[in-house]
Amino acid sequence: MQRLILFLIVLSPTLAWSDTLYPLASLDAHLIPKGQWEFRLGAKYTQNRWFPFERKNTHRKELHLPQFDLNIGLANNVEIHFDYPYIYLDSDHTDSDWDGGDLTLGVKINLFKDKNNFPAVSIDLSTKLPNGDYEKRFSTNETDFFALALLAKRWHDLNVFLNMGLGIIGNPQVNASQDDVFVYGVGFSYALWPNIDLLTEIQGWAGSNHDNNYAVATMGIQYWYLSHWRLDAGVHVGLNEQSEDWGISMGISYLWEW
C-alpha cells in the first residue's frame, strides 16, 4: 500500500501549471501564470474536411504533423499564444503533398478573476497570417482576425467554459472581400483523477454567407506526468455538412518557468 501511494504521488502533478484545453479548440478564460511557458508538439488528422469558401465535395484528407503551439504567461493578466502547422494534404482537387500552413498569433487578457459566484472573464484577440499556399489549398493565404469573449467558472474539479465572438475571414476568391462569422465554443473539463482530466466541447462558426458554417464535437483527455509534462488526445466528430466527418488528435506539452 505504501508503494502504491508513493507511485500515485510521483505521477500526480505537484504544481497547478497551465490553463490550456488541448485537444479542444476552445480557450480558457483562466490564464497561465506570469513567467510560465508551455510548448506543445502535436498531430491532428481530419477526414473529409471542408475548406473555407468551398463546399465540402473534395474528399479532403488533412494531417497536421507536426503542430507547434506555444503559450507564454507574459504578465499576471496577459498571455500570448502562437500556433503553426506543417500539413499533409490529399483531395480530389489537389495532389498529395506536404507544405507549411498559416501562423496564428494572439493575446489573451484577463479582465475579471474567477471569484465567489462570478466567472473568470477574458478577451482574446488573434490573427492568422497569410503564410500558406492557396493554389494547393494549404491555406486561404488571407489574413483572418478573431475577437472573442471568454468566460470560465470552476467548481472544485469541474471547469465550465464559454467562448463567443467575431471572426473576420479573408476571402481568397474575391479581392478585398471577407466573411463575418459568429465564433462559439462551449464545454467543460473535469478532473477524473489528480493527473487525468476529461474534456469535451462543441465549437464552430455560424452566420456565414459563404458556406463557412461548421460545428465539431470533441472529447479528449489530458494526462499529467511529473508536473512538467502533459499528454493529450482527442476524438472529433462533425455535426453539420461543412464539418469534417471525423478526426483524431494528440499532443505532448512541456511546461516550465522562465
CSV table of C-alpha atoms in Angstrom, one decimal:
chain,number,residue,atom,x,y,z
A,1,MET,CA,0.0,0.0,0.0
A,2,GLN,CA,2.8,2.4,0.8
A,3,ARG,CA,4.4,1.7,-2.6
A,4,LEU,CA,1.1,2.4,-4.3
A,5,ILE,CA,0.7,5.7,-2.5
A,6,LEU,CA,4.2,6.7,-3.4
A,7,PHE,CA,3.6,5.8,-7.1
A,8,LEU,CA,0.5,7.9,-7.3
A,9,ILE,CA,2.3,10.9,-5.7
A,10,VAL,CA,5.1,10.6,-8.2
A,11,LEU,CA,2.7,10.5,-11.2
A,12,SER,CA,0.4,13.3,-9.9
A,13,PRO,CA,1.2,17.0,-10.8
A,14,THR,CA,2.8,18.8,-7.9
A,15,LEU,CA,2.1,22.3,-9.3
A,16,ALA,CA,-1.0,23.8,-10.9
A,17,TRP,CA,0.6,24.9,-14.2
A,18,SER,CA,-1.3,25.6,-17.3
A,19,ASP,CA,-4.9,26.6,-18.1
A,20,THR,CA,-5.0,25.3,-21.7
A,21,LEU,CA,-7.7,23.0,-23.0
A,22,TYR,CA,-5.8,20.8,-25.6
A,23,PRO,CA,-7.0,18.9,-27.5
A,24,LEU,CA,-10.0,21.2,-27.6
A,25,ALA,CA,-10.2,24.3,-29.9
A,26,SER,CA,-11.8,26.5,-27.2
A,27,LEU,CA,-9.8,28.8,-25.0
A,28,ASP,CA,-9.9,29.0,-21.2
A,29,ALA,CA,-10.6,32.4,-19.6
A,30,HIS,CA,-8.1,31.4,-16.8
A,31,LEU,CA,-4.6,32.4,-17.9
A,32,ILE,CA,-1.3,30.6,-17.3
A,33,PRO,CA,0.7,32.4,-14.6
A,34,LYS,CA,3.2,35.1,-15.3
A,35,GLY,CA,6.6,33.6,-16.2
A,36,GLN,CA,5.3,30.2,-17.2
A,37,TRP,CA,5.8,28.8,-20.7
A,38,GLU,CA,4.1,25.9,-22.4
A,39,PHE,CA,5.4,24.3,-25.6
A,40,ARG,CA,3.2,21.7,-27.3
A,41,LEU,CA,4.1,19.3,-30.2
A,42,GLY,CA,1.0,17.8,-31.6
A,43,ALA,CA,-0.6,16.0,-34.5
A,44,LYS,CA,-4.1,16.1,-35.9
A,45,TYR,CA,-5.9,14.1,-38.7
A,46,THR,CA,-9.3,15.1,-40.2
A,47,GLN,CA,-11.3,13.1,-42.8
A,48,ASN,CA,-13.3,14.9,-45.5
A,49,ARG,CA,-12.6,18.3,-44.1
A,50,TRP,CA,-14.2,21.4,-45.6
A,51,PHE,CA,-12.0,24.2,-47.0
A,52,PRO,CA,-13.1,27.9,-46.4
A,53,PHE,CA,-15.3,29.4,-49.1
A,54,GLU,CA,-15.7,26.0,-50.9
A,55,ARG,CA,-18.3,23.4,-50.4
A,56,LYS,CA,-17.3,20.1,-48.9
A,57,ASN,CA,-17.1,17.9,-52.0
A,58,THR,CA,-13.4,17.2,-52.5
A,59,HIS,CA,-12.9,14.3,-50.0
A,60,ARG,CA,-10.2,16.4,-48.3
A,61,LYS,CA,-7.8,14.5,-46.0
A,62,GLU,CA,-5.7,16.7,-43.9
A,63,LEU,CA,-2.9,15.8,-41.5
A,64,HIS,CA,-1.1,18.3,-39.3
A,65,LEU,CA,2.3,16.8,-38.4
A,66,PRO,CA,3.7,18.4,-36.5
A,67,GLN,CA,1.5,21.1,-35.0
A,68,PHE,CA,3.5,23.6,-32.9
A,69,ASP,CA,1.8,25.5,-30.1
A,70,LEU,CA,3.5,28.0,-27.7
A,71,ASN,CA,1.8,29.8,-24.8
A,72,ILE,CA,3.5,32.3,-22.6
A,73,GLY,CA,2.4,34.0,-19.3
A,74,LEU,CA,3.6,37.5,-20.1
A,75,ALA,CA,2.0,39.2,-17.1
A,76,ASN,CA,-0.4,38.5,-14.3
A,77,ASN,CA,-3.3,39.2,-16.6
A,78,VAL,CA,-1.7,38.8,-20.1
A,79,GLU,CA,-1.0,35.6,-22.0
A,80,ILE,CA,0.3,35.4,-25.6
A,81,HIS,CA,0.0,32.3,-27.8
A,82,PHE,CA,1.2,31.1,-31.2
A,83,ASP,CA,0.4,28.0,-33.3
A,84,TYR,CA,1.8,26.8,-36.6
A,85,PRO,CA,1.0,23.5,-38.5
A,86,TYR,CA,3.0,21.6,-41.1
A,87,ILE,CA,0.4,19.9,-43.3
A,88,TYR,CA,0.0,16.8,-45.4
A,89,LEU,CA,-3.0,17.2,-47.8
A,90,ASP,CA,-4.8,14.9,-50.2
A,91,SER,CA,-8.0,15.7,-52.0
A,92,ASP,CA,-9.8,15.2,-55.3
A,93,HIS,CA,-8.7,18.7,-56.5
A,94,THR,CA,-5.1,18.6,-55.3
A,95,ASP,CA,-2.1,16.3,-55.4
A,96,SER,CA,-0.8,14.7,-52.3
A,97,ASP,CA,1.8,17.0,-50.8
A,98,TRP,CA,3.4,18.5,-47.7
A,99,ASP,CA,3.7,22.2,-47.0
A,100,GLY,CA,3.5,24.8,-44.3
A,101,GLY,CA,0.2,26.2,-43.1
A,102,ASP,CA,-0.5,29.7,-41.6
A,103,LEU,CA,1.0,31.1,-38.4
A,104,THR,CA,-1.6,32.3,-35.9
A,105,LEU,CA,-0.7,34.6,-33.0
A,106,GLY,CA,-2.9,36.1,-30.3
A,107,VAL,CA,-3.1,37.8,-27.0
A,108,LYS,CA,-5.4,36.9,-24.1
A,109,ILE,CA,-6.2,39.5,-21.5
A,110,ASN,CA,-7.9,38.7,-18.2
A,111,LEU,CA,-10.5,41.3,-17.1
A,112,PHE,CA,-12.1,39.6,-14.0
A,113,LYS,CA,-10.8,36.7,-11.9
A,114,ASP,CA,-12.8,33.6,-11.1
A,115,LYS,CA,-14.1,34.5,-7.6
A,116,ASN,CA,-17.1,33.5,-5.4
A,117,ASN,CA,-20.1,33.2,-7.7
A,118,PHE,CA,-18.6,35.1,-10.6
A,119,PRO,CA,-16.7,33.5,-13.5
A,120,ALA,CA,-13.4,34.5,-14.9
A,121,VAL,CA,-13.8,36.9,-17.9
A,122,SER,CA,-11.1,37.4,-20.5
A,123,ILE,CA,-10.8,38.6,-24.1
A,124,ASP,CA,-8.7,37.0,-26.8
A,125,LEU,CA,-7.5,38.9,-29.9
A,126,SER,CA,-5.8,36.8,-32.6
A,127,THR,CA,-4.9,36.9,-36.2
A,128,LYS,CA,-4.0,34.3,-38.8
A,129,LEU,CA,-1.2,35.5,-41.1
A,130,PRO,CA,-1.1,34.6,-44.8
A,131,ASN,CA,1.8,32.2,-45.0
A,132,GLY,CA,0.3,29.2,-46.8
A,133,ASP,CA,-0.1,28.2,-50.5
A,134,TYR,CA,-3.7,28.9,-51.7
A,135,GLU,CA,-3.3,27.3,-55.1
A,136,LYS,CA,-2.5,24.0,-53.5
A,137,ARG,CA,-5.2,24.6,-50.9
A,138,PHE,CA,-2.9,24.5,-47.8
A,139,SER,CA,-4.5,27.8,-46.7
A,140,THR,CA,-6.5,30.7,-47.9
A,141,ASN,CA,-3.4,32.8,-47.8
A,142,GLU,CA,-5.5,35.6,-46.3
A,143,THR,CA,-5.4,37.5,-43.1
A,144,ASP,CA,-8.1,36.5,-40.6
A,145,PHE,CA,-9.0,38.2,-37.4
A,146,PHE,CA,-10.8,37.0,-34.3
A,147,ALA,CA,-12.1,38.8,-31.2
A,148,LEU,CA,-13.5,36.6,-28.6
A,149,ALA,CA,-15.1,36.9,-25.1
A,150,LEU,CA,-14.0,34.1,-22.8
A,151,LEU,CA,-15.9,33.0,-19.7
A,152,ALA,CA,-15.0,30.2,-17.3
A,153,LYS,CA,-16.1,29.1,-13.9
A,154,ARG,CA,-14.5,26.4,-11.6
A,155,TRP,CA,-16.4,24.4,-9.1
A,156,HIS,CA,-14.0,22.0,-7.3
A,157,ASP,CA,-12.9,19.5,-10.0
A,158,LEU,CA,-15.3,21.0,-12.7
A,159,ASN,CA,-14.4,23.8,-15.1
A,160,VAL,CA,-17.1,25.1,-17.4
A,161,PHE,CA,-16.2,27.5,-20.2
A,162,LEU,CA,-17.8,29.6,-22.9
A,163,ASN,CA,-16.2,31.3,-25.9
A,164,MET,CA,-18.1,33.7,-28.2
A,165,GLY,CA,-17.2,36.5,-30.6
A,166,LEU,CA,-16.5,37.6,-34.1
A,167,GLY,CA,-14.3,36.1,-36.8
A,168,ILE,CA,-13.4,38.1,-40.0
A,169,ILE,CA,-12.3,35.7,-42.6
A,170,GLY,CA,-10.5,36.9,-45.7
A,171,ASN,CA,-11.9,35.6,-49.0
A,172,PRO,CA,-9.2,34.4,-51.4
A,173,GLN,CA,-11.7,34.2,-54.3
A,174,VAL,CA,-12.6,37.9,-54.4
A,175,ASN,CA,-10.2,40.8,-53.7
A,176,ALA,CA,-11.0,42.9,-50.6
A,177,SER,CA,-13.8,40.6,-49.6
A,178,GLN,CA,-14.5,38.9,-46.3
A,179,ASP,CA,-16.9,36.7,-44.4
A,180,ASP,CA,-18.0,37.8,-40.9
A,181,VAL,CA,-18.9,34.8,-38.7
A,182,PHE,CA,-20.0,34.2,-35.2
A,183,VAL,CA,-17.4,32.1,-33.4
A,184,TYR,CA,-18.5,29.9,-30.5
A,185,GLY,CA,-17.3,27.2,-28.2
A,186,VAL,CA,-18.9,25.7,-25.1
A,187,GLY,CA,-17.8,22.8,-22.9
A,188,PHE,CA,-16.2,21.6,-19.7
A,189,SER,CA,-13.2,19.9,-18.2
A,190,TYR,CA,-13.4,17.6,-15.2
A,191,ALA,CA,-10.6,16.1,-13.1
A,192,LEU,CA,-11.2,12.4,-13.0
A,193,TRP,CA,-8.0,11.8,-11.1
A,194,PRO,CA,-5.3,14.1,-9.7
A,195,ASN,CA,-3.3,13.7,-13.0
A,196,ILE,CA,-6.1,12.9,-15.5
A,197,ASP,CA,-8.7,15.4,-16.9
A,198,LEU,CA,-11.7,14.7,-19.1
A,199,LEU,CA,-12.6,17.5,-21.6
A,200,THR,CA,-15.4,18.0,-24.0
A,201,GLU,CA,-16.8,20.8,-26.2
A,202,ILE,CA,-18.9,21.9,-29.2
A,203,GLN,CA,-17.1,24.5,-31.2
A,204,GLY,CA,-17.6,26.2,-34.6
A,205,TRP,CA,-18.7,29.1,-36.7
A,206,ALA,CA,-22.2,30.3,-37.5
A,207,GLY,CA,-23.8,33.1,-39.5
A,208,SER,CA,-21.6,32.7,-42.6
A,209,ASN,CA,-22.7,33.9,-46.0
A,210,HIS,CA,-20.1,31.8,-47.8
A,211,ASP,CA,-20.6,28.2,-46.8
A,212,ASN,CA,-18.2,28.6,-43.8
A,213,ASN,CA,-20.6,27.4,-41.0
A,214,TYR,CA,-19.2,24.4,-39.2
A,215,ALA,CA,-19.7,22.6,-35.9
A,216,VAL,CA,-17.5,20.0,-34.3
A,217,ALA,CA,-17.9,18.0,-31.1
A,218,THR,CA,-14.7,16.9,-29.4
A,219,MET,CA,-14.0,14.7,-26.4
A,220,GLY,CA,-10.5,14.3,-25.0
A,221,ILE,CA,-8.3,13.6,-22.1
A,222,GLN,CA,-5.2,15.2,-20.5
A,223,TYR,CA,-2.6,13.2,-18.6
A,224,TRP,CA,-0.1,14.9,-16.4
A,225,TYR,CA,3.3,13.4,-15.6
A,226,LEU,CA,5.7,14.9,-13.0
A,227,SER,CA,4.0,18.3,-13.2
A,228,HIS,CA,6.1,19.5,-16.2
A,229,TRP,CA,4.8,17.1,-18.9
A,230,ARG,CA,1.3,16.6,-20.2
A,231,LEU,CA,-0.1,14.3,-22.8
A,232,ASP,CA,-3.4,15.0,-24.6
A,233,ALA,CA,-5.6,13.1,-27.0
A,234,GLY,CA,-9.0,13.7,-28.6
A,235,VAL,CA,-11.7,12.4,-31.0
A,236,HIS,CA,-13.5,14.9,-33.2
A,237,VAL,CA,-16.9,14.4,-34.9
A,238,GLY,CA,-18.5,16.8,-37.3
A,239,LEU,CA,-22.1,17.9,-36.6
A,240,ASN,CA,-23.1,19.5,-39.9
A,241,GLU,CA,-22.4,19.3,-43.6
A,242,GLN,CA,-19.5,21.7,-43.7
A,243,SER,CA,-17.6,20.0,-40.8
A,244,GLU,CA,-15.1,17.1,-41.2
A,245,ASP,CA,-16.6,13.6,-40.9
A,246,TRP,CA,-14.3,12.7,-38.0
A,247,GLY,CA,-10.8,13.4,-36.7
A,248,ILE,CA,-8.3,12.4,-34.1
A,249,SER,CA,-5.5,14.4,-32.4
A,250,MET,CA,-2.8,14.1,-29.8
A,251,GLY,CA,0.0,16.1,-28.3
A,252,ILE,CA,2.7,16.3,-25.7
A,253,SER,CA,3.4,19.5,-23.8
A,254,TYR,CA,6.4,20.6,-21.7
A,255,LEU,CA,5.8,23.4,-19.2
A,256,TRP,CA,8.5,25.4,-17.4
A,257,GLU,CA,9.1,28.7,-15.6
A,258,TRP,CA,11.3,31.4,-17.1
